[in-house]
Structures are given as structure tokens and as C-alpha cells.
XYZ file of C-alpha atoms in Angstrom:
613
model
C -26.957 -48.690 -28.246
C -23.239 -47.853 -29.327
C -20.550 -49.378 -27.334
C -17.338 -47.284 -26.492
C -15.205 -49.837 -28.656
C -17.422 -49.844 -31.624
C -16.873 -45.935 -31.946
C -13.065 -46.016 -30.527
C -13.938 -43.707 -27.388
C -11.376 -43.842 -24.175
C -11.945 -47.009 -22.293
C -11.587 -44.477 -18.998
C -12.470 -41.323 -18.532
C -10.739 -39.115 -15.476
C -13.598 -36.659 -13.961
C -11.130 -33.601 -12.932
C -12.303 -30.982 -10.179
C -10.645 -27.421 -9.778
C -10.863 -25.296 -6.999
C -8.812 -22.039 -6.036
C -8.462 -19.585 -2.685
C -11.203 -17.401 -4.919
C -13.892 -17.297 -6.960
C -15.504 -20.549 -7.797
C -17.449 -21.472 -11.204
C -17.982 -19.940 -14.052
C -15.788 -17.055 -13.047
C -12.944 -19.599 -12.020
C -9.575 -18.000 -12.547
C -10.452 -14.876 -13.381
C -9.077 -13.207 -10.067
C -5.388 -14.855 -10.572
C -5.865 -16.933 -7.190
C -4.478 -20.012 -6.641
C -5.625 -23.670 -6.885
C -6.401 -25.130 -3.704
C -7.997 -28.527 -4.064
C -7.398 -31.120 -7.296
C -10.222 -33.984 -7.265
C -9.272 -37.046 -9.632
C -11.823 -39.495 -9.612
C -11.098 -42.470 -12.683
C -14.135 -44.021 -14.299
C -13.874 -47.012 -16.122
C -15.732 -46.687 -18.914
C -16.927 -50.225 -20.264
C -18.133 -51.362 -16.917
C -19.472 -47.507 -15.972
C -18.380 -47.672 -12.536
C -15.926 -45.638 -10.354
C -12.310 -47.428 -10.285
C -10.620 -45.046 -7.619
C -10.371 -41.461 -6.710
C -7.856 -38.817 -5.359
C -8.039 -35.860 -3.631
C -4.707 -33.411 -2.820
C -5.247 -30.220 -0.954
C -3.016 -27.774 -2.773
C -1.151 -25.255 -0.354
C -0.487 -22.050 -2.499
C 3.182 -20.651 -3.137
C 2.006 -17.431 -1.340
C 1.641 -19.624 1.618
C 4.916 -20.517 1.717
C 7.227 -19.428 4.681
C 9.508 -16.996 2.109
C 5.968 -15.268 1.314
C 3.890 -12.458 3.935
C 0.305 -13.435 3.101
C -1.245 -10.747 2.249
C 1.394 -8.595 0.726
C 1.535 -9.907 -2.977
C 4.937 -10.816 -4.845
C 6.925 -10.108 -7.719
C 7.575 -13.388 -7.948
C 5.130 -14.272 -11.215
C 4.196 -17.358 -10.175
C 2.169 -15.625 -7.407
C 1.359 -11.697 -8.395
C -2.272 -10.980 -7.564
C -2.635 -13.761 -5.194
C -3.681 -12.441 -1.852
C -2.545 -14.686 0.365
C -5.809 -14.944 2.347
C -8.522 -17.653 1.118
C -11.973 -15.675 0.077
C -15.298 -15.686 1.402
C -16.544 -17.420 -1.657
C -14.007 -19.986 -1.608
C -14.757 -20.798 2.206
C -18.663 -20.405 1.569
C -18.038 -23.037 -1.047
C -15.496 -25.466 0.671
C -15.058 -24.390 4.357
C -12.690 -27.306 4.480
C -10.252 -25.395 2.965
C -9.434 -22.864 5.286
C -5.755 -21.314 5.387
C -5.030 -23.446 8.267
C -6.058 -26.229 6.842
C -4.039 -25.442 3.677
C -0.901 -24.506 5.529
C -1.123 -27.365 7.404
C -2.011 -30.477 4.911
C -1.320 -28.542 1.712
C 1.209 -30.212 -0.579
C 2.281 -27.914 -3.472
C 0.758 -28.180 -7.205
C 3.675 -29.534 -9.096
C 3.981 -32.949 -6.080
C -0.160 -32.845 -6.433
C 0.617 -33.835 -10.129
C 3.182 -35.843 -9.608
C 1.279 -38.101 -6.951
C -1.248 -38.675 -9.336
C 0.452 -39.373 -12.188
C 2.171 -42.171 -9.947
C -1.447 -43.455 -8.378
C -2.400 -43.813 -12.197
C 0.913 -45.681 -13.449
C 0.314 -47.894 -9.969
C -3.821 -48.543 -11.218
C -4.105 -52.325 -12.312
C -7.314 -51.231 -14.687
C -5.373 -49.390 -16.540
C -3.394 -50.091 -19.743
C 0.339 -50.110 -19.359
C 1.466 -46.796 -20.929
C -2.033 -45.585 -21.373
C -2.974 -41.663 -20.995
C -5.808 -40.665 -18.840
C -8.302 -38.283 -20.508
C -9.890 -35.985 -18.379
C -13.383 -34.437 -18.021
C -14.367 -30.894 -16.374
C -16.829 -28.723 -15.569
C -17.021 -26.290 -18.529
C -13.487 -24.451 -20.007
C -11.945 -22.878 -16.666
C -10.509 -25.796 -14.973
C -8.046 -26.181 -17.308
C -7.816 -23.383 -19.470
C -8.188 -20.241 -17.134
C -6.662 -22.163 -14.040
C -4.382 -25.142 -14.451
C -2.204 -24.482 -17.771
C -1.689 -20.654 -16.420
C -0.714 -21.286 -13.219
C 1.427 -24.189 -14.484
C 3.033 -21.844 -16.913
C 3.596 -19.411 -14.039
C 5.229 -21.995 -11.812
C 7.436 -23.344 -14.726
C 5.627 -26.947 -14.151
C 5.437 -28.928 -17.452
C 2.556 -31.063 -16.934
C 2.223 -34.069 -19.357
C 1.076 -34.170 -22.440
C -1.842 -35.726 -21.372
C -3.076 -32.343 -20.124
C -3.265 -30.701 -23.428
C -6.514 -32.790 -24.011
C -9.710 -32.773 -22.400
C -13.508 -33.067 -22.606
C -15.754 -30.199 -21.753
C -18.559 -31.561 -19.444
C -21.200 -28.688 -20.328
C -20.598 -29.544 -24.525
C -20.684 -33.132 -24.232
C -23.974 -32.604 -22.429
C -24.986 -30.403 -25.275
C -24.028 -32.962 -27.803
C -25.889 -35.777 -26.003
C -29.063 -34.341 -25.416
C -29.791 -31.012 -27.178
C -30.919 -30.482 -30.616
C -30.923 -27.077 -31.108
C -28.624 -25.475 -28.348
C -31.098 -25.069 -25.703
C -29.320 -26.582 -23.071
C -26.082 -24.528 -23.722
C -25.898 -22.480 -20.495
C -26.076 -25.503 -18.177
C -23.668 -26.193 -15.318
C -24.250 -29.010 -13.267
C -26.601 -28.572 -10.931
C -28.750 -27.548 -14.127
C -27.802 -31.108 -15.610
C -28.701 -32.967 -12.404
C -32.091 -31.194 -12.348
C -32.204 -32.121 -15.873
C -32.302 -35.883 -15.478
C -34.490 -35.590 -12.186
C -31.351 -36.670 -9.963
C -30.871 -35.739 -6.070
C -27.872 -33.465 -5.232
C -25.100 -34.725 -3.293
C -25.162 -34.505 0.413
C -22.714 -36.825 1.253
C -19.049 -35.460 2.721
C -16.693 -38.544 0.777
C -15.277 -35.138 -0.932
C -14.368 -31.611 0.337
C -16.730 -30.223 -2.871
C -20.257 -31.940 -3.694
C -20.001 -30.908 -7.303
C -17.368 -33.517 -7.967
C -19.653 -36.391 -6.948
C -22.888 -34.638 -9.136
C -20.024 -34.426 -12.031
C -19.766 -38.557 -11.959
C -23.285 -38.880 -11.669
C -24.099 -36.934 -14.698
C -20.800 -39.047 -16.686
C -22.328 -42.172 -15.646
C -25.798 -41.647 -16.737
C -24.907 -40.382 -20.185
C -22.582 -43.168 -20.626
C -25.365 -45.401 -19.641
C -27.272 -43.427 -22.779
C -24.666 -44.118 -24.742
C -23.054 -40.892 -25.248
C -19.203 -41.520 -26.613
C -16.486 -38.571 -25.283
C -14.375 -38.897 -28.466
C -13.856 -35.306 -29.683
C -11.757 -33.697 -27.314
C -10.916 -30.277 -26.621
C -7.008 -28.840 -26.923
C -4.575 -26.716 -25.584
C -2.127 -25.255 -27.968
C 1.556 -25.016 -26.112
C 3.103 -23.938 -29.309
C 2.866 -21.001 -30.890
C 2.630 -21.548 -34.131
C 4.306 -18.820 -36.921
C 1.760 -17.748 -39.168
C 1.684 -14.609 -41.909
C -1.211 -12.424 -42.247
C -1.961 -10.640 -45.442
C -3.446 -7.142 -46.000
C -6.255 -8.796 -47.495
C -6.908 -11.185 -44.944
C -10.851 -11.183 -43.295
C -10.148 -11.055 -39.271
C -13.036 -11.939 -37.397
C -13.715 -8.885 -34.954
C -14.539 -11.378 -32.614
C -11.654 -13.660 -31.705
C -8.865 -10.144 -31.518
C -8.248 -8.454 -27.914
C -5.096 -5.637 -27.601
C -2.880 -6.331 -24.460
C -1.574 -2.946 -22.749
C 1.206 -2.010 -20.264
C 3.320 -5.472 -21.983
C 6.796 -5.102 -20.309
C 9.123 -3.280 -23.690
C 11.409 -6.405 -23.808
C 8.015 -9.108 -24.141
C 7.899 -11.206 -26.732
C 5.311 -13.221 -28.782
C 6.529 -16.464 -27.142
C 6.085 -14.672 -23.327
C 2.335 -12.716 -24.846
C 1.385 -16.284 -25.645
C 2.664 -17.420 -21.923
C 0.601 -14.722 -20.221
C -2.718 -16.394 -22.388
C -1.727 -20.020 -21.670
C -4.822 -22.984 -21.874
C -6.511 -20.250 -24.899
C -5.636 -21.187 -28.232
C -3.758 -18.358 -29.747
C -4.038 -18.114 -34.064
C -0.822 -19.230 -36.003
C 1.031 -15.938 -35.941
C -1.592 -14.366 -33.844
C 0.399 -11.909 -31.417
C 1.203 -9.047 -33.487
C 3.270 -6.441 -30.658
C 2.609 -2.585 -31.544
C 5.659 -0.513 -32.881
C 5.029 3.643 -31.925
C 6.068 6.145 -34.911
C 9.206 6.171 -34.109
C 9.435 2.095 -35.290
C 9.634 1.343 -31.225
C 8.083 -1.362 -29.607
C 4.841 0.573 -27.343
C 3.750 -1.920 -24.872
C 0.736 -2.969 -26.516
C 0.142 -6.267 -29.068
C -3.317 -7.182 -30.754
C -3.559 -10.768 -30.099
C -5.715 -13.332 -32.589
C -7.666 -16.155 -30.615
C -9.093 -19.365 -33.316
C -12.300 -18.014 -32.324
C -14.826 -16.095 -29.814
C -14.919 -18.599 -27.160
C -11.335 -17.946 -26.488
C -11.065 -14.446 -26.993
C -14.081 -13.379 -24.515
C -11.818 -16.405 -22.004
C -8.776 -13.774 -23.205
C -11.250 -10.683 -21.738
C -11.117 -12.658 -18.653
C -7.592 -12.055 -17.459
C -7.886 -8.185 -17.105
C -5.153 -7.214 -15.146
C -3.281 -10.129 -14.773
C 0.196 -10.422 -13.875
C 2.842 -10.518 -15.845
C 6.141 -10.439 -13.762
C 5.404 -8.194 -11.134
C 3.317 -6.042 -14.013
C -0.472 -6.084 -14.395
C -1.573 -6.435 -18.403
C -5.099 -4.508 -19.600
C -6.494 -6.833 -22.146
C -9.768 -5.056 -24.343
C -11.507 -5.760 -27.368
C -10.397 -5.007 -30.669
C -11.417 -5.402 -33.971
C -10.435 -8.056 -36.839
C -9.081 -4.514 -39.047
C -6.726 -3.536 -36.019
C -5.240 -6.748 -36.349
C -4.625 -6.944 -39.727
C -3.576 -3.144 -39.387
C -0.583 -3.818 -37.430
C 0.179 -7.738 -38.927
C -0.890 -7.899 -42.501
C 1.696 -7.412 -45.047
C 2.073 -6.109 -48.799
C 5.624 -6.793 -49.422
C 6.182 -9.702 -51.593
C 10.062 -9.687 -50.338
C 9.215 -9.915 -46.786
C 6.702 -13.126 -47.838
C 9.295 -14.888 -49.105
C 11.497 -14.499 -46.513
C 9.056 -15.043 -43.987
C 8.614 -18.352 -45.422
C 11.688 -19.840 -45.066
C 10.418 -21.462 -41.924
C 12.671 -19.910 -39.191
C 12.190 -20.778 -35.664
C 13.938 -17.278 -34.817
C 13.572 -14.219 -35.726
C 16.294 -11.120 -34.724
C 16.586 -7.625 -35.519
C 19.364 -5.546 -35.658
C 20.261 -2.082 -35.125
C 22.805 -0.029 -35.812
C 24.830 -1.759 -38.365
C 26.639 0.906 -40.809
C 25.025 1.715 -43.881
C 27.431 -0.659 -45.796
C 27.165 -3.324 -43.984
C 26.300 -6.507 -46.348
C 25.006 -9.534 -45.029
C 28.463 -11.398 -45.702
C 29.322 -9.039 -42.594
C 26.475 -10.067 -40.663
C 26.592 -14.200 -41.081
C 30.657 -13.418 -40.065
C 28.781 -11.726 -36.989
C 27.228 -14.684 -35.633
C 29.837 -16.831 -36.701
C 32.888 -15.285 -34.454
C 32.962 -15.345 -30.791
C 32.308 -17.878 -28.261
C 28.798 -19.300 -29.382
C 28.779 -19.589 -33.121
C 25.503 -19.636 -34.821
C 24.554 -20.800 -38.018
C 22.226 -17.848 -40.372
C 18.922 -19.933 -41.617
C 19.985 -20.255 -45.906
C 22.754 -18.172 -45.279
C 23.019 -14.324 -46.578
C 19.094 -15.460 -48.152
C 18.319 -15.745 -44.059
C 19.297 -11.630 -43.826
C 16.791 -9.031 -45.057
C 17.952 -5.207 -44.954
C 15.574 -2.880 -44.052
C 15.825 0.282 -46.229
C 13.844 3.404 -46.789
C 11.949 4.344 -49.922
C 14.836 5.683 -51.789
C 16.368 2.329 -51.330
C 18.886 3.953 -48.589
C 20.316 2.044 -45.774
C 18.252 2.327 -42.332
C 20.837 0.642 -40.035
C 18.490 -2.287 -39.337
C 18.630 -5.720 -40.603
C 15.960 -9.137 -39.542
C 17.899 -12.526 -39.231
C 16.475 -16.044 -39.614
C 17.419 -19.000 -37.605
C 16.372 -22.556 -37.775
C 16.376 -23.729 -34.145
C 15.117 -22.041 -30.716
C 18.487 -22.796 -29.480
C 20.050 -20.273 -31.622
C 17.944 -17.814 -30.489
C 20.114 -17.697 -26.875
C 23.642 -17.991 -29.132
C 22.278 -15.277 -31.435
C 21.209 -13.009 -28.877
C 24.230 -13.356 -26.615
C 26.130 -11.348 -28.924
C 23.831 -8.076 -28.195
C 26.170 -4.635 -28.272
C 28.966 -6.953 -30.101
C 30.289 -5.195 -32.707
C 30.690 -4.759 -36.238
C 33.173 -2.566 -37.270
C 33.448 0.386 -34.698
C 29.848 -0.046 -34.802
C 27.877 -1.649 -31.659
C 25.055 -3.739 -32.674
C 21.541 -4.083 -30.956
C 20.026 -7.577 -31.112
C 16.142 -8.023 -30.447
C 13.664 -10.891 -30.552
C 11.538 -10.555 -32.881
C 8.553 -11.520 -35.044
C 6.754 -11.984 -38.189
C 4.009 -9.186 -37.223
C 7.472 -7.001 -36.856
C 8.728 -7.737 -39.796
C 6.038 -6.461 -41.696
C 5.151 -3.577 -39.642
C 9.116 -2.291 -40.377
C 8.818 -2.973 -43.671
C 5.528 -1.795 -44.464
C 6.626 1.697 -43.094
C 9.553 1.580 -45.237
C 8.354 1.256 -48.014
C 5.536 3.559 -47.307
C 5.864 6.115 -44.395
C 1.784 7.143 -44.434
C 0.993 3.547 -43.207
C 2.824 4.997 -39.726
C -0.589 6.319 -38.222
C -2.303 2.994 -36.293
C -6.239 2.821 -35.165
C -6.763 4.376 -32.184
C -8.625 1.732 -29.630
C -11.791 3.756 -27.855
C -9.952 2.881 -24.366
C -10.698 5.769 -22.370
C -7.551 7.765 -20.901
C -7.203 8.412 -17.030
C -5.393 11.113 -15.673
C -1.939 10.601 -15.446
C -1.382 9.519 -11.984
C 1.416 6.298 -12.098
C 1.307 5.282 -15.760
C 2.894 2.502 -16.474
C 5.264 3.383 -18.722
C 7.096 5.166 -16.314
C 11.158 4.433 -17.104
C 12.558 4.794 -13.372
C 11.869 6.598 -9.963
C 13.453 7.874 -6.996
C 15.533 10.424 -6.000
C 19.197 8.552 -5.991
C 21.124 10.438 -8.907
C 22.329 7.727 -11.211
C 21.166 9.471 -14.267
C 22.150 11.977 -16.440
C 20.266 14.807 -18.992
C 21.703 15.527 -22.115
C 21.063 18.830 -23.992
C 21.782 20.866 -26.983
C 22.055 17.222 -29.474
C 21.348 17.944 -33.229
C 18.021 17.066 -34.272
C 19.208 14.001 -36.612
C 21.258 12.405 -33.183
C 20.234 8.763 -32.873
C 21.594 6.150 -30.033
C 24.234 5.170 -31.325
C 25.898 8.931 -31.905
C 24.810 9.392 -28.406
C 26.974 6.332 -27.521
C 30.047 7.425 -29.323
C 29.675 10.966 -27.852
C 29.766 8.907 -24.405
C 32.902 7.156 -24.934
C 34.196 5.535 -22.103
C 30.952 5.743 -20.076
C 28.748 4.133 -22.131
C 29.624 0.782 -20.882
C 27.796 2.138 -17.509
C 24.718 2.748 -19.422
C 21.963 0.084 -18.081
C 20.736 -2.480 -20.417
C 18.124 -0.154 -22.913
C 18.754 2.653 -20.536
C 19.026 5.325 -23.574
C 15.498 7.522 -24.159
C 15.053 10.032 -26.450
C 13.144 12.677 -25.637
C 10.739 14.288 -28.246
C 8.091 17.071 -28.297
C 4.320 17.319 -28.551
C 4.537 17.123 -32.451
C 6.692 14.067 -32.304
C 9.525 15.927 -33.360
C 12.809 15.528 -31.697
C 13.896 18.067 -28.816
C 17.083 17.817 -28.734
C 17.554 16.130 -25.518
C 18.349 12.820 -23.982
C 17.616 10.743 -21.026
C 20.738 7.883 -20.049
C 20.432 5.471 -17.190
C 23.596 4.798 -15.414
C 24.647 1.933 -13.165
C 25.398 4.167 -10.213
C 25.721 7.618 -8.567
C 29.019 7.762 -9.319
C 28.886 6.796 -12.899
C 26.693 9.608 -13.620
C 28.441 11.896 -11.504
C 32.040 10.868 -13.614
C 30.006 11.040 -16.997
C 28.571 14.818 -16.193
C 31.775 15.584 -15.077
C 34.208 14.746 -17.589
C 31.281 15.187 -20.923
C 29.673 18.393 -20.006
C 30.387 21.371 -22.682
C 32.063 18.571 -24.982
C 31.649 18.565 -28.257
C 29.461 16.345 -30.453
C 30.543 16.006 -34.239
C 27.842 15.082 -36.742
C 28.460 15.314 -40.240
C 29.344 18.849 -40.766
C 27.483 20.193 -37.566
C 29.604 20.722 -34.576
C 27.610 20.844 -31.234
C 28.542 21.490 -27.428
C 26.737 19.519 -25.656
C 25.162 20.043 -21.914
C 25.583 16.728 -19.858
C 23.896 17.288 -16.016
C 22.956 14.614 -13.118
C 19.549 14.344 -12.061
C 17.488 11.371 -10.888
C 15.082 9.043 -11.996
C 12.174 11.507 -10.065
C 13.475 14.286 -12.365
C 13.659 11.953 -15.661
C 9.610 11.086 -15.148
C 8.809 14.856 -14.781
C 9.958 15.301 -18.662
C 9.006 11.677 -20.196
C 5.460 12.189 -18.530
C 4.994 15.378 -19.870
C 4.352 16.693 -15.855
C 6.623 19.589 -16.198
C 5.332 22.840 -16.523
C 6.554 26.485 -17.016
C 4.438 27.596 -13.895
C 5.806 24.787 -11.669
C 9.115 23.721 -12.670
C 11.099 26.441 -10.282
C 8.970 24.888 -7.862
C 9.352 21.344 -8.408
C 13.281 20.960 -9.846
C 16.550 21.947 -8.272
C 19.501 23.571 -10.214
C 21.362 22.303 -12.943
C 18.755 19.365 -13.713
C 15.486 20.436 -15.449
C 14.694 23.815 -16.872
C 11.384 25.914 -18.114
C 13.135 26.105 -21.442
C 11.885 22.692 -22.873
C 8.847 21.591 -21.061
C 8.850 18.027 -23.174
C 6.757 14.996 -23.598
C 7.303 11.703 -24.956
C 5.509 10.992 -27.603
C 6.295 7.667 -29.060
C 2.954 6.588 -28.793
C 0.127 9.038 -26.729
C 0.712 7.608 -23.001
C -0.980 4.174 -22.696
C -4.048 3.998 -20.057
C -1.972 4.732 -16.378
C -2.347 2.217 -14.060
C -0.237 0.836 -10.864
C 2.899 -1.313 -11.116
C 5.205 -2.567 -8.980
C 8.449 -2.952 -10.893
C 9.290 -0.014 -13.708
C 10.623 -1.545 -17.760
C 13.647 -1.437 -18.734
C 13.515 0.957 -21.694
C 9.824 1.415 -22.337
C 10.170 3.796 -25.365
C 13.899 3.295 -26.130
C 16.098 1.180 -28.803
């Protein structure tokens, strides 16, 4: 028989137990509820005996005194927790009821802590040494512990990122041809003819059938020496037109807040192993980001895990995740330019986009840029580390990608957003290498704007989630009458003094059912009385563009009256109805169409900017 030193396995093994205020094994984690109970129990390999155990009853953050059970949050660490503990979790462990949680419940990051100190304290143990852990299947850690650590903003030790899978290394050990794939533990016990626990040393049985089955295939000689991991990084990677996607390892994330990027797409699937440069987010026609990314998993297992979080939380915002297809990725990621490779492959840390710059500008201008003010930053290879995006005619777009070396630039770089360059303000973005080619692909070749459609079926518009703002308070204003060829920035000018009440993205364009522009604007102010001042003072002004000279209609209206246009709710029939004076009209009944409106679903806290610059 092998020994564990022969074959350079862990000298001790730490069987880990998960259980959470709702559903309970293999669908653990998939209803955003909180852990409850951790169960550490260290096994010392050599000798195959139990050296010690731990058990912390976890009290969950919506328990806490600032929280009304029962009400939800927006605080992310606890969206989509209920607040009450389920049936299922009580049929399972009645134990753990809320009192018993409120009352004896420590919270998960001091659960971690106390046992990280119990195992420093453990005699057995060599000084320094890492424990490895061992659970029941994937969910434990992936689908419960790494998210809602991410959530909390707990960094749990490194030691977390590995673990063995109980249900493979049972497959490895005694099954030839896969037959014994689908087995949890109750299946193993039966397996080698051993009784169920009935004993009450721990608040769960399974934990004690868990160190039965470890012991007895230790005592066969089974080695746990090929861990599992959990990626923390994501890794940049570039994906060529050419490149084979496996339709089974892509899902397309919906309703993403406009602002997400890869690094906070890769949060929301934290403990799945996302593909090196595997979040690709969706731009809309218009070169806008639409709320939606394709996401690449390093294989099935992961993906279908991916399927799994549903209508998870993001912020105070629940995410549709849905299959998609190996060509969709590569539709949105893959790249043709040879320029773009090689700048891509400088190795940046950081990507940012610009917008706005004047069609001069030269990237001498734009390393100066970062240089000036307050928090210097250093371009990656200098004016090599700026590529200009330009249309097919080789014509200036306004719109530049930056590379920098370190993620600490990426704060100094973006705290210069609306700084400006000339008289011109400047729009900084995150963004990434799926961007980069999705800009320049259109650029090059404005055909490739049309994207495949996923067959997610659309609901009737009752909240969607791309809704910009609500209510009835007034702190917005209309514009109307703006040449066709207006972007944001002419808008801004045209706004002089009052654009520096204009909310962070707070600028929408407003376009027609052919995608064409309308002629009209949406602006977010900061108050009542800043759009009040702004329709005052801009109304009948004049805009200048080029040649054109037009008078321009500026009127107050709220956010109510905003979503009536962008939503495409406004009718001919109903609008006399439905709007006061002065605000909307049956002249223009418009509809945003940056992208078709994404599936509608509830949310509790609207974007900033959904389909804006």
C-alpha cells in the first residue's frame, strides 16, 4: 500500500462543512442565503485519526441590529438574503434556529479568524504549515464561501484557494469508469456498507459520515494530492476571430450595472474559474456599454455552477445569467486587427478609454494629461501605451485606449475623469481587452455592428431594468430641436455654466425606432433648482454646429416623465393623458434604442447612465 510520504500527499487533511439559512446540498448557494454553521474537523493523516474539531455558529449580517429581517438590503453583502432561516435549513439542522443564531452567532470573518488561530495554537501541526481542506462536492467553497467572502470584503487566506472535492476523490479511488460520479455521501457510506451517524457531537450528521468516508479511503490508501483551485485573479487574455469556444463553458450576464467592470463581473462569479480574458461586456450600436457581458468559464463544470447564480445580487441589482454559445463569445471578444494585438500585448494591468479628445489631439497631449495635476501617472511605453481609435477613412473618432502597468494607476488615471484637454472635457472609463477589440473592430468595419441575438424571451415591459431614474421631483431637464450630428460633448458646451450640475453620466441621448437620432436629449441634474435655473436661462438659445445654427427648446420635467420616452411607453393616444404641459409632447413619441430593451425585471436601485457616454 502507498504511504502519504512516499507520494508527497498533505500530512493533514481539514474535513470542511458548509451550511447556510437555505437550501442545503447539492443546491447549496444557489438562493444567495447566508452561511450559518462552519464545521472544521483536522485529520491527521499518517496516524488516520481525528486530531481536533471546531464548530462556529455563524450569525448572518442580515441579523444584525442595523438590518429588519425580512426586508432585504442594498447593502451587497446581504441582497437576497431573507432574513428568516428556511424550512429546509431547520428540517436539516433545527439547531440553528434564528434564535439560536442571534443569540450564539459570531459573524463569518471572527469564524475564520478563530480558526485560523485554533490551527496556529495545534501542537500536530507544522509550524507555518497550511491546512488543506476537504468538502462535500464544489458548493462549499465555490458557490458559498469565496462569494459571500467577496461580498463581505473578507480576504480569507490563501489557503482557501485550494481544496479537495470529496465526491472526485471518491471517484478517483474507487471507480473505473465513472459510475460512481453522482454520489454524495450518504451514497458513499452505503457504498462501503457503513452505519449513518446518529450521534449529536455535531449540529449536522453529514460532517461525522464525511470523516468516516476520509478515514476509510485513507486506510485504502487513496492519496488527496491533486487539488482543486480558485482563481482570485483575473487573468488578461486575447481572443482571436479564429479561436474554437467551447459552447459549453460561455453564459451572457444581463441587467450588469453600466459602470461594471470585468474585475467586478469576475467578483459577482467568485470560487468559478473565469478563462484568461474571459468577460467580454457588450457595447450597443451606438459603441455604448448595454448591460450585458458573455462570460468564458475553463470549462462546463463551472459554467452550469455560473447558471446557478440566476438572479443574484449585484449591489442592490439582481444579474440574469443564461447560456450562450462559444460563437457569441468570440463574436463580441475575438479580434482581427493586428494593431490592436500588439498593443494588447504590452502587458498592461489597466486599461482606459477616452472620450472626447479633439480630433488633433496626439498622444504627446494625452501622456501630458496624466502627467499634470495632483496624481501623476506614468503611460505603460509611453505614446506606444496610446492607441487612437479612428474610422475607416482614417478620421479622428474622439476616442483614445491607454495602457498602464500597475492597478494603482488605474485610481490616479481615473481621477482625472472630465479633466480637460484643451477646452475639451475628457471622459475616462475602465476598460478591457474584449473593448478594445469590439471598438476597433467596428472601426475598421461598421457591418460587424449587428451582434447575435440570445433566444431569451422578452417580457412585457413592466420595470425593466434599464430604467435611468424615477419619481416625480423635477431635477431634470428635456432638450429639443438638437441637430442630428449633436454628440455629449456639444450638448455640454451648449450647457455652459450648468453642466457642472449634470450628475455623474447623467447625459442620454434619445434616438428613434430605426436607431436614428431624434433630436432630443435627456440631462440629469443635481437638484430642482438646477434644472429649474438651466430651463430658465437655456431655453430658445442657440446651439452653433458647424455651419447649422439651431434654437434649442430646454423644459423641466422629472425622472417619471424621462422613463415615459427612454421606455418607449409614450403614445400619441395617451400622452395628453399621461404628461402635463411644457414636458413631453405627441410630436416625438421616442424609444431608446441602443440595444432592443434587455429582459425587464425588478430592481431596487436605478444605473447611473445605462445607455449614456
Amino acid at each position: 500500500m502507498q504511504t502519504q510520504a512516499a507520494t508527497r500527499g498533505p500530512t493533514h487533511l481539514v474535513a470542511l462543512y458548509v451550511a447556510t439559512a437555505g437550501l442545503q446540498g447539492n443546491a447549496l448557494g444557489s438562493d444567495e442565503e447566508e452561511i450559518t454553521l462552519l464545521v472544521y474537523v483536522l485529520i491527521d493523516v499518517q496516524q488516520n485519526r481525528v486530531m481536533g474539531r471546531q464548530q462556529y455558529i455563524v450569525r448572518p449580517m442580515v441579523m444584525d441590529e442595523s438590518c429588519t429581517p425580512g426586508t432585504g438590503s442594498d447593502n451587497p453583502a446581504i441582497a437576497g438574503s431573507s432574513g428568516v432561516i428556511s424550512e429546509v435549513a431547520l428540517a436539516h439542522a433545527p439547531a440553528l434556529s434564528e434564535r439560536n443564531l442571534r443569540e450564539h452567532g459570531i459573524p463569518l470573518e471572527q469564524a475564520i479568524e478563530k480558526f485560523e488561530a485554533w490551527w496556529s495554537a495545534m501542537s500536530c501541526v507544522t509550524s507555518g504549515s497550511a491546512p488543506r481542506f476537504v468538502v462535500d462536492g464544489q458548493a462549499p467553497m465555490r458557490q458559498c464561501l469565496h462569494p459571500e467572502a467577496c461580498n463581505k470584503d473578507i480576504n480569507l487566506p490563501e489557503h482557501y484557494t485550494l481544496f479537495h472535492d470529496l465526491r472526485k476523490e471518491f471517484v478517483a479511488c474507487y471507480s473505473t469508469h465513472g459510475e460512481l460520479s453522482t454520489f454524495g455521501i450518504q451514497e458513499m457510506m452505503e457504498y462501503f456498507g457503513l452505519p449513518l451517524d446518529t450521534e449529536n457531537e455535531f449540529y449536522v450528521h453529514e460532517i461525522q459520515d464525511m470523516i468516516c468516508v476520509i478515514q476509510r479511503m485513507i486506510k485504502d490508501g487513496h492519496v488527496f494530492q491533486n487539488p482543486e483551485t480558485v482563481n482570485i485573479v483575473l487573468e488578461p487574455g486575447i481572443c482571436s476571430k479564429d479561436e474554437e469556444v467551447d459552447n459549453g463553458c460561455v453564459v451572457r450576464a444581463r441587467g450588469l450595472p453600466w459602470q461594471s467592470s470585468d474585475q467586478d463581473i469576475a467578483k459577482f462569479f467568485r470560487g468559478l474559474n473565469v478563462a484568461k480574458g474571459g468577460v467580454a461586456l457588450c457595447l450597443s450600436p451606438m459603441g455604448r456599454r448595454n448591460g450585458e457581458a458573455l462570460v468564458r468559464f475553463v470549462n462546463k463544470e463551472h459554467r452550469d455552477m455560473a447558471l446557478k447564480r440566476h438572479k443574484h445580487h449585484m449591489g442592490g441589482r439582481y444579474i440574469e445569467v443564461y447560456k450562450a454559445s462559444g460563437e457569441d463569445f468570440v463574436g463580441v471578444a475575438g479580434g482581427t486587427s493586428g494593431e490592436a494585438h500588439a498593443f494588447l500585448s504590452r502587458g498592461a494591468q489597466v486599461i482606459v478609454r477616452m472620450r472626447g479628445l479633439p480630433y488633433d489631439c496626439v498622444a504627446k497631449q494625452v501622456l501630458d494629461f496624466f502627467l499634470s495635476g495632483q496624481k501623476p501617472c506614468h503611460v505603460l511605453d509611453g505614446e506606444d501605451g496610446v492607441l487612437f481609435v479612428k474610422k475607416p477613412d482614417g478620421r479622428a473618432t474622439g476616442d483614445a485606449f491607454v495602457l498602464f502597468a500597475k492597478e494603482e494607476d488605474a485610481v490616479k488615471a481615473l481621477s482625472k475623469h472630465r479633466d480637460c484637454i484643451g477646452s475639451r472635457y475628457i471622459e475616462l472609463f475602465r476598460s478591457t481587452i474584449a473593448e478594445v477589440q469590439q471598438v476597433l473592430n467596428r472601426a475598421i468595419d461598421p457591418k460587424q455592428i449587428v451582434l447575435p441575438t440570445p433566444p431569451i424571451p422578452q417580457l412585457p415591459p413592466i420595470l425593466p431594468q434599464h430604467i435611468i431614474t424615477s419619481g416625480t421631483r423635477k431635477d431634470c431637464v428635456r432638450l429639443r430641436g438638437l441637430p442630428y450630428e449633436a454628440l455629449v460633448e456639444h450638448i455640454l458646451e451648449f450647457m455652459g455654466e450648468h453642466s457642472k450640475n449634470i450628475v455623474y453620466q447623467g447625459v442620454h441621448m434619445v434616438y428613434n425606432a430605426q436607431g436614428q437620432p431624434s433630436g432630443e436629449a435627456f440631462i440629469q441634474m443635481d437638484s430642482e433648482s438646477s434644472a429649474y435655473a438651466c430651463a430658465s436661462q437655456r431655453h430658445h438659445r442657440y446651439m452653433i454646429y458647424g455651419k447649422k445654427q439651431r434654437y434649442i427648446e430646454v423644459f423641466q420635467c422629472s425622472g417619471d416623465d424621462m422613463n415615459l420616452v427612454l421606455t418607449g411607453a409614450v403614445t400619441p393616444a395617451s400622452t395628453k393623458a399621461l404628461l402635463s404641459p411644457g414636458t413631453l409632447t405627441t410630436q416625438t413619441p421616442a424609444t431608446l434604442t441602443h440595444p432592443p430593451p434587455p429582459t425587464p425585471v425588478r430592481r431596487r436601485n436605478p444605473p447611473s447612465g445605462t445607455f449614456t457616454r
